[in-house]
Each structure stands twice: as C-alpha cells, then as structure tokens.
Coordinates of C-alpha atoms in Angstrom, one line a residue:
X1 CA 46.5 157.4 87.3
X2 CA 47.2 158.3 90.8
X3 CA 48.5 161.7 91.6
X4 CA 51.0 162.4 94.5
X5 CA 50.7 165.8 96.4
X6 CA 53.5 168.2 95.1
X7 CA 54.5 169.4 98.5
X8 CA 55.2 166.4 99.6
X9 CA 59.0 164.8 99.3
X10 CA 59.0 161.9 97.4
X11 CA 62.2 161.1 96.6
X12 CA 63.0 158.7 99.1
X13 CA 60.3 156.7 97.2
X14 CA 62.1 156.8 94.0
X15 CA 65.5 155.8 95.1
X16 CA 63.5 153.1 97.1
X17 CA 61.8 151.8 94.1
X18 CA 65.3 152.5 91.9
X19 CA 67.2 150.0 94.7
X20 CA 64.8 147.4 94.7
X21 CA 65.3 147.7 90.7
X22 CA 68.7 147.4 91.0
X23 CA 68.3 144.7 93.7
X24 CA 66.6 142.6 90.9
X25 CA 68.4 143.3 88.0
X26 CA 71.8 141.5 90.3
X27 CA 69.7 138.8 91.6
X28 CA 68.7 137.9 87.6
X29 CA 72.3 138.1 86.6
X30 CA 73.6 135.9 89.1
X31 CA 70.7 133.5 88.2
X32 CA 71.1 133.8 84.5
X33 CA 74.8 133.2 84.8
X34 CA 73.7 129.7 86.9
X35 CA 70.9 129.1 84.0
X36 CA 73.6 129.8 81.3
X37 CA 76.3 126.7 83.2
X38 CA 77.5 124.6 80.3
X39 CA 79.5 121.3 80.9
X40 CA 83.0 123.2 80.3
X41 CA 81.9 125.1 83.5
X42 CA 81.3 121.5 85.7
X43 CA 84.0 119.7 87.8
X44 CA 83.5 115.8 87.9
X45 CA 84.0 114.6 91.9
X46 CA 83.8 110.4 91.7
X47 CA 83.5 108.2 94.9
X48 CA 82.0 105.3 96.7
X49 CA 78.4 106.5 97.8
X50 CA 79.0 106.7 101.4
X51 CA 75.1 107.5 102.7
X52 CA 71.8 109.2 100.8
X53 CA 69.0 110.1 102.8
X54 CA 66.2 112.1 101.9
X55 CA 64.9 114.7 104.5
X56 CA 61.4 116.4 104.4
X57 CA 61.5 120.0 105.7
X58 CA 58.5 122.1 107.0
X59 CA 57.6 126.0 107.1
X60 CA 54.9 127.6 107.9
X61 CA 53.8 130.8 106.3
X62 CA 53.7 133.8 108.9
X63 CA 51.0 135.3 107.1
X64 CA 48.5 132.6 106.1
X65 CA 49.7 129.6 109.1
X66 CA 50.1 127.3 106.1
X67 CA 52.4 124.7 105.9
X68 CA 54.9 124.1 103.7
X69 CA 57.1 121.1 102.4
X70 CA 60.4 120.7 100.4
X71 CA 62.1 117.7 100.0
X72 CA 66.0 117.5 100.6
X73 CA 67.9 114.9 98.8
X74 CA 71.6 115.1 100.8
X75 CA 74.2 112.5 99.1
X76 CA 77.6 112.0 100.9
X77 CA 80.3 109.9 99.0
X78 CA 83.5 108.5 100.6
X79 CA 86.3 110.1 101.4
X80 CA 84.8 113.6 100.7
X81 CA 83.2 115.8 103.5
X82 CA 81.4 117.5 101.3
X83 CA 77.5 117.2 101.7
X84 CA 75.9 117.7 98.2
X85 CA 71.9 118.6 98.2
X86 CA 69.0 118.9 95.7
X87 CA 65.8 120.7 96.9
X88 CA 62.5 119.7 95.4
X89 CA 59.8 122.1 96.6
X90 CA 57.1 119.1 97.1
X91 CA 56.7 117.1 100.0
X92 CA 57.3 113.5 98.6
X93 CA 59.4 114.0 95.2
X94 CA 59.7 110.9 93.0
X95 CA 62.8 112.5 91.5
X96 CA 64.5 112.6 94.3
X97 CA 63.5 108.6 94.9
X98 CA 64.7 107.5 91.9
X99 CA 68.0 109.0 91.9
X100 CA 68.4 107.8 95.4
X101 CA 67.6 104.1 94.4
X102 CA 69.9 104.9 91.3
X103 CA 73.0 106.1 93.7
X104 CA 71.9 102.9 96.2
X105 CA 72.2 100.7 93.0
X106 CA 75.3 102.4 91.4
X107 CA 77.6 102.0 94.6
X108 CA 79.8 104.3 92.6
X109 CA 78.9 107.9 91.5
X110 CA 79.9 111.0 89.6
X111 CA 78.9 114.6 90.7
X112 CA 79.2 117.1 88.6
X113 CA 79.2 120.9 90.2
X114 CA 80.7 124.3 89.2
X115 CA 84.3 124.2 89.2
X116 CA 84.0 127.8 91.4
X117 CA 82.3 125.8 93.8
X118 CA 84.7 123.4 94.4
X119 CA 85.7 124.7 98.2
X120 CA 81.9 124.8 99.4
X121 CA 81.2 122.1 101.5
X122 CA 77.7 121.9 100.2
X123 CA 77.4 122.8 96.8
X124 CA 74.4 122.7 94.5
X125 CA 74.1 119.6 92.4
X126 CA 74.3 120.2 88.4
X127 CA 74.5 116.6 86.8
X128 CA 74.5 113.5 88.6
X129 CA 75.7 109.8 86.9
X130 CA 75.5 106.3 88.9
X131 CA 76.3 102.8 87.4
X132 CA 76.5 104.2 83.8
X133 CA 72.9 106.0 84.1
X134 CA 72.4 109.9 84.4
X135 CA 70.2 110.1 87.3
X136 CA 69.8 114.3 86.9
X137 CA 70.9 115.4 83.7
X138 CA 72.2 119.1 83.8
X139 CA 69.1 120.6 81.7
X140 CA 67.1 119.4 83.9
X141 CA 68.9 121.7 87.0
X142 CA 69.0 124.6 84.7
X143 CA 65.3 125.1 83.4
X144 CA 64.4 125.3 87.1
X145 CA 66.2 128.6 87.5
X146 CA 65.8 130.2 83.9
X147 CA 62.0 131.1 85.3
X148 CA 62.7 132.8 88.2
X149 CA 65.6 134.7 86.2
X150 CA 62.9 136.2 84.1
X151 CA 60.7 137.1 86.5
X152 CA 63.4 138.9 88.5
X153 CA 64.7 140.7 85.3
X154 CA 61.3 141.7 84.1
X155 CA 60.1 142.6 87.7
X156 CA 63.8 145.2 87.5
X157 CA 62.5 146.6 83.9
X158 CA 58.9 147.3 85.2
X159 CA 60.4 149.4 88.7
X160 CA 62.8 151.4 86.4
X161 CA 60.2 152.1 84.2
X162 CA 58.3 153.0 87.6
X163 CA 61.5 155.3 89.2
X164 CA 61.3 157.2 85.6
X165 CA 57.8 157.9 85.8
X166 CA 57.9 159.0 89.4
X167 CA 61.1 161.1 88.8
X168 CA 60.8 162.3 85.8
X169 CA 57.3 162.7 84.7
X170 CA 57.7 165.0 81.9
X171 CA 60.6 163.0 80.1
X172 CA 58.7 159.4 80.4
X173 CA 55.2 160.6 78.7
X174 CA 57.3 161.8 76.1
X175 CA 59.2 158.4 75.1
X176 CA 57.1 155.9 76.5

C-alpha cells in the first residue's frame, strides 16, 4: 500500500474523492429511479406520424482521434411540437429501422413517456406502439440504464470506502 507523507495536507484529496462519491451515488439514484419506471408512471401521447428520420451523429475522441457513431431515431407526430428521440450507440442500428418502417406502416402511433416529462419538448422515449404492434417495448428502454446505475453506485461505494481509508486510517483497518 502507498504511503502519503504526514506533513503534507491532504485533505483536499479526501473531500475531493468524498464529492466525486457523492457525485455518483446522485447520478445512480436518478438512473435507478429511470430503471425502476413502471407503466403507472407513462403518459400515452397518440397522433398521425407526421415525419421519422434517422440521423447518424459523429465524435471524435480528443484523446485517441477515434471516431465515434450513434444513431438518432427523431419521430414527430401531428399536431404535437414535441420531437421524441432514441439514441442507439452504433452507427447503423436495425432497431431503430424496424421501428421506423413500423411507425411508416402504422400511420398512427402511441408514445408512451414519463408523465413528469410531459412539458419537455424532447423527451426520452419509454414504449412505443404502431398499427397494433409494440415497436419498443418499455423493458427493453429500461435494461439499457439498470448497467450504468450499478456501475455508478458501486464506483460511489468503492470512493467512500476510499475517503475512509484516507481519512481515517485507524477506524477503517479496524472494521474493514
């Protein structure tokens, strides 16, 4: 184990590792509470399906120049200026094509998002249904954030564990 110099002031370190814990531990909430969304939590918006296009974004990493791709499905029905969006992070996504053919076939769809969302003008996507088909079913929406939720909450538990140990060294290596 590494040792830090005693004269040395280190506690700007250990708040800084406590904040990013704490930073973490909110960020898995909020995405735990998005993973947790049942279908009493979903508002149903119906309309004609105005337009669907499907855009393909670019980023380069600053680090390593390489480039990146995500897929934007943006879905517009009539008489609603909302824009509603899915994000697939793969340059061509056949999920996105099939519900687009699916909305092109339906003419008519349902979009179900969180009733707290309902003043957004683009809110995220949770269930999708087009000419009596469910072209994105909601467990499909929620298993893509329940991993990131865990990360983030164990990534919080493992710098606490950290700001302990740096803080209070004596107290840890007795519990832990």
């Amino acid at each position: 184990m590494f040792k830090i110099p005693p004269e040395r002031n280190t506690s700007r370190l250990h708040f800084m590792v406590l904040f990013i814990a704490v930073i973490l531990f909110i960020l898995s909430i909020k995405i735990f509470r998005t993973a947790f969304t049942s279908e009493s939590d979903l508002t149903a918006i119906s309309g004609k399906v105005f337009s669907t296009d499907i855009y393909i974004k670019s980023s380069k990493s600053f680090k390593t120049r390489q480039t990146y791709y995500s897929s934007n499905l943006i879905v517009t029905l009539s008489g609603n200026n909302r824009l509603f969006k899915i994000k697939e992070p793969e340059k061509y996504s056949e999920k996105l094509q099939k519900i687009k053919s699916g909305l092109k076939k339906g003419n008519f769809a349902t979009i179900y998002i969180k009733e707290k969302d309902i003043i957004e003008t683009s809110p995220k996507i949770y269930r999708i249904d087009a000419a009596n088909k469910n072209l994105l079913s909601l467990e499909d929406t929620k298993s893509e954030d329940i991993y990131i939720a865990m990360f983030s909450m164990l990534a919080g538990i493992a710098l606490l564990v950290v700001f302990l140990y740096l803080r209070y060294p004596d107290f840890t290596k007795k519990y832990i």
